[in-house]
């Protein structure tokens, strides 16, 4: 029996291929608590790399299968997360003892309030942690089902397909790129954290400006 680490992209892709992409992206896109520990960006990009035929070797994964599974997992996961939040309501989020859930819920509320449904659901897909809690939070906060379905589908497809294609294009153009998957994953993680750092910096600046004494 092959031991599979669900938090390790290489292990998942080796064991389950495109179906592993579907299952993990589904969970990461809306299953509270569990989704926080699953790879998202760091699974899609390497999966795209493994779809490329390079150095005379056949691709280890089929691009169309990975893209389809990524699309289905992201859209279906977001929809299930929304339904959990809609039927569980705010108590579902407030009862959680997870600090990540509480912080993510507050961040989701600010995002929805600041940008509106469309922009928030698209932007939120590209932010780790936030995309896991955003969909249940949208359901609990009463975002209309039609608007949610439209924009979470747009965001899910943009996010999942762009990362898979980016990995595929890199794998097709750079020799032996799979030898550098770990450094590439580290870069993807760093880039995905930039929106969180930008938001934290903005909030600190707003608090500092609010605490600054005003001249009479």
Coordinates of C-alpha atoms in Angstrom, one line a residue:
X1 CA 0.0 0.0 0.0
X2 CA 1.3 3.4 -1.0
X3 CA 1.3 6.0 1.8
X4 CA 0.0 9.3 0.5
X5 CA 0.4 12.6 2.3
X6 CA -2.6 14.8 1.4
X7 CA -0.6 17.9 2.1
X8 CA 2.2 17.0 -0.3
X9 CA 1.6 17.8 -3.9
X10 CA 4.2 15.3 -5.3
X11 CA 2.7 12.5 -3.3
X12 CA -0.8 13.3 -4.4
X13 CA 0.0 13.6 -8.1
X14 CA 2.1 10.4 -8.1
X15 CA -0.7 8.4 -6.5
X16 CA -3.9 9.8 -8.0
X17 CA -2.9 12.0 -10.9
X18 CA -5.8 14.3 -12.2
X19 CA -8.3 12.8 -9.8
X20 CA -6.1 13.9 -6.9
X21 CA -6.3 17.4 -8.3
X22 CA -10.1 17.2 -8.4
X23 CA -10.4 15.9 -4.8
X24 CA -7.9 18.3 -3.2
X25 CA -9.1 21.4 -5.0
X26 CA -12.6 20.6 -4.1
X27 CA -11.7 20.4 -0.4
X28 CA -9.4 23.5 -0.5
X29 CA -12.2 25.5 -2.1
X30 CA -14.7 25.4 0.6
X31 CA -14.4 22.7 3.3
X32 CA -13.7 24.6 6.5
X33 CA -10.7 23.5 8.6
X34 CA -9.8 20.6 6.3
X35 CA -9.3 22.9 3.4
X36 CA -6.7 25.0 5.2
X37 CA -4.2 22.1 5.2
X38 CA -4.6 21.1 1.5
X39 CA -2.4 22.4 -1.3
X40 CA -4.0 24.7 -3.8
X41 CA -1.6 26.9 -5.8
X42 CA 1.2 24.4 -5.0
X43 CA -0.8 21.5 -6.5
X44 CA -2.1 23.2 -9.7
X45 CA 1.2 24.6 -10.9
X46 CA 3.3 21.3 -10.5
X47 CA 0.4 19.4 -12.1
X48 CA 0.7 21.7 -15.1
X49 CA 4.4 21.1 -15.3
X50 CA 3.8 17.3 -15.3
X51 CA 1.5 17.7 -18.3
X52 CA 4.3 19.0 -20.5
X53 CA 6.2 16.7 -22.9
X54 CA 9.9 17.7 -22.5
X55 CA 13.3 16.2 -23.3
X56 CA 11.8 13.5 -25.5
X57 CA 9.7 12.1 -22.6
X58 CA 5.9 11.7 -22.7
X59 CA 3.9 13.8 -20.3
X60 CA 3.1 12.1 -17.0
X61 CA -0.3 13.7 -16.8
X62 CA -2.8 14.7 -19.5
X63 CA -3.4 18.4 -19.8
X64 CA -7.1 18.2 -20.6
X65 CA -7.7 15.8 -17.7
X66 CA -5.9 18.1 -15.2
X67 CA -7.7 21.2 -16.5
X68 CA -11.1 19.5 -16.4
X69 CA -10.5 18.1 -12.9
X70 CA -9.2 21.5 -11.6
X71 CA -12.2 23.3 -13.0
X72 CA -14.7 20.8 -11.6
X73 CA -13.0 20.7 -8.2
X74 CA -12.8 24.5 -7.9
X75 CA -16.3 25.3 -9.0
X76 CA -18.0 22.4 -7.2
X77 CA -16.0 23.0 -4.0
X78 CA -16.9 26.6 -3.9
X79 CA -20.6 25.8 -4.4
X80 CA -20.6 23.2 -1.6
X81 CA -18.8 25.7 0.7
X82 CA -21.5 28.3 0.0
X83 CA -24.3 25.8 0.7
X84 CA -22.7 24.8 4.0
X85 CA -22.5 28.5 5.0
X86 CA -26.0 29.2 3.8
X87 CA -27.6 26.4 5.8
X88 CA -25.3 26.6 8.8
X89 CA -25.5 30.4 9.0
X90 CA -23.2 32.6 11.0
X91 CA -23.3 30.2 14.0
X92 CA -21.4 27.7 11.9
X93 CA -18.5 30.1 11.6
X94 CA -18.8 31.6 15.0
X95 CA -18.8 28.2 16.8
X96 CA -15.4 27.3 15.2
X97 CA -12.5 27.4 17.6
X98 CA -10.0 27.7 14.7
X99 CA -8.2 31.0 14.6
X100 CA -7.8 30.6 10.9
X101 CA -11.6 30.3 10.4
X102 CA -12.2 33.4 12.6
X103 CA -9.6 35.5 10.9
X104 CA -10.6 34.3 7.5
X105 CA -14.3 35.1 8.1
X106 CA -13.4 38.6 9.2
X107 CA -11.3 39.1 6.1
X108 CA -14.0 37.7 3.9
X109 CA -16.5 40.1 5.3
X110 CA -14.2 43.1 4.7
X111 CA -13.5 41.9 1.1
X112 CA -17.2 41.5 0.3
X113 CA -18.0 44.9 1.8
X114 CA -15.2 46.7 0.1
X115 CA -15.4 45.2 -3.4
X116 CA -18.9 43.8 -3.8
X117 CA -19.8 40.3 -4.7
X118 CA -18.1 40.0 -8.1
X119 CA -14.7 41.4 -7.4
X120 CA -14.5 39.9 -4.0
X121 CA -15.2 36.3 -5.2
X122 CA -12.8 36.6 -8.1
X123 CA -10.0 38.2 -6.1
X124 CA -10.5 35.9 -3.1
X125 CA -9.8 32.8 -5.3
X126 CA -6.2 33.9 -5.6
X127 CA -5.6 34.4 -1.8
X128 CA -4.7 31.3 0.2
X129 CA -6.7 30.6 3.4
X130 CA -9.2 33.3 2.3
X131 CA -10.5 31.2 -0.6
X132 CA -11.3 28.3 1.8
X133 CA -13.5 30.4 4.1
X134 CA -14.8 33.0 1.6
X135 CA -17.4 30.7 0.1
X136 CA -19.0 29.5 3.4
X137 CA -18.8 33.1 4.6
X138 CA -20.7 34.3 1.5
X139 CA -23.4 31.8 2.2
X140 CA -23.7 32.7 5.8
X141 CA -23.7 36.5 5.0
X142 CA -26.6 36.0 2.5
X143 CA -24.9 36.6 -0.8
X144 CA -27.6 35.9 -3.4
X145 CA -27.2 32.4 -4.9
X146 CA -27.3 33.6 -8.5
X147 CA -24.6 36.2 -8.1
X148 CA -22.5 33.9 -6.0
X149 CA -22.7 31.0 -8.6
X150 CA -21.7 33.3 -11.4
X151 CA -18.8 35.0 -9.8
X152 CA -17.3 32.1 -7.9
X153 CA -17.4 30.1 -11.2
X154 CA -15.6 32.9 -13.0
X155 CA -13.0 33.2 -10.2
X156 CA -12.6 29.4 -9.9
X157 CA -12.0 29.0 -13.6
X158 CA -9.6 31.9 -13.8
X159 CA -7.6 30.7 -10.8
X160 CA -7.4 27.0 -11.6
X161 CA -6.9 27.2 -15.3
X162 CA -4.3 30.0 -15.2
X163 CA -2.1 28.1 -12.7
X164 CA -2.3 24.8 -14.6
X165 CA -1.5 26.5 -17.9
X166 CA 1.4 28.5 -16.4
X167 CA 3.0 25.3 -15.2
X168 CA 2.4 23.6 -18.5
X169 CA 4.0 26.5 -20.5
X170 CA 7.0 26.5 -18.2
X171 CA 7.4 22.7 -18.4
X172 CA 7.2 22.9 -22.2
X173 CA 9.8 25.6 -22.5
X174 CA 12.4 24.7 -19.9
X175 CA 14.4 21.5 -19.9
X176 CA 14.3 19.3 -16.8
X177 CA 12.1 21.9 -15.0
X178 CA 10.6 19.1 -12.9
X179 CA 14.0 18.9 -11.2
X180 CA 13.3 22.3 -9.7
X181 CA 9.7 21.7 -8.6
X182 CA 10.5 22.3 -4.9
X183 CA 12.0 25.8 -5.5
X184 CA 9.2 26.6 -7.9
X185 CA 6.6 25.7 -5.3
X186 CA 8.4 27.9 -2.8
X187 CA 8.2 30.8 -5.2
X188 CA 4.4 30.1 -5.8
X189 CA 3.8 30.1 -2.1
X190 CA 5.7 33.4 -1.7
X191 CA 3.8 35.0 -4.5
X192 CA 0.4 33.8 -3.2
X193 CA 1.2 35.4 0.2
X194 CA 1.7 38.9 -1.3
X195 CA -2.0 39.8 -1.2
X196 CA -2.1 38.9 2.5
X197 CA 0.9 41.0 3.3
X198 CA -0.5 43.9 1.3
X199 CA -3.7 43.7 3.2
X200 CA -1.9 43.5 6.6
X201 CA 0.2 46.5 5.6
X202 CA -2.9 48.5 4.5
X203 CA -4.7 47.7 7.8
X204 CA -1.7 48.8 9.9
X205 CA -1.6 52.1 7.9
X206 CA -5.3 52.6 8.5
X207 CA -5.0 52.0 12.2
X208 CA -2.0 54.3 12.4
X209 CA -3.8 57.1 10.6
X210 CA -6.8 56.5 12.8
X211 CA -4.7 56.9 16.0
X212 CA -3.0 60.0 14.7
X213 CA -4.2 63.1 16.6
X214 CA -6.0 65.5 14.4
X215 CA -5.3 69.2 14.5
X216 CA -8.1 71.5 15.8

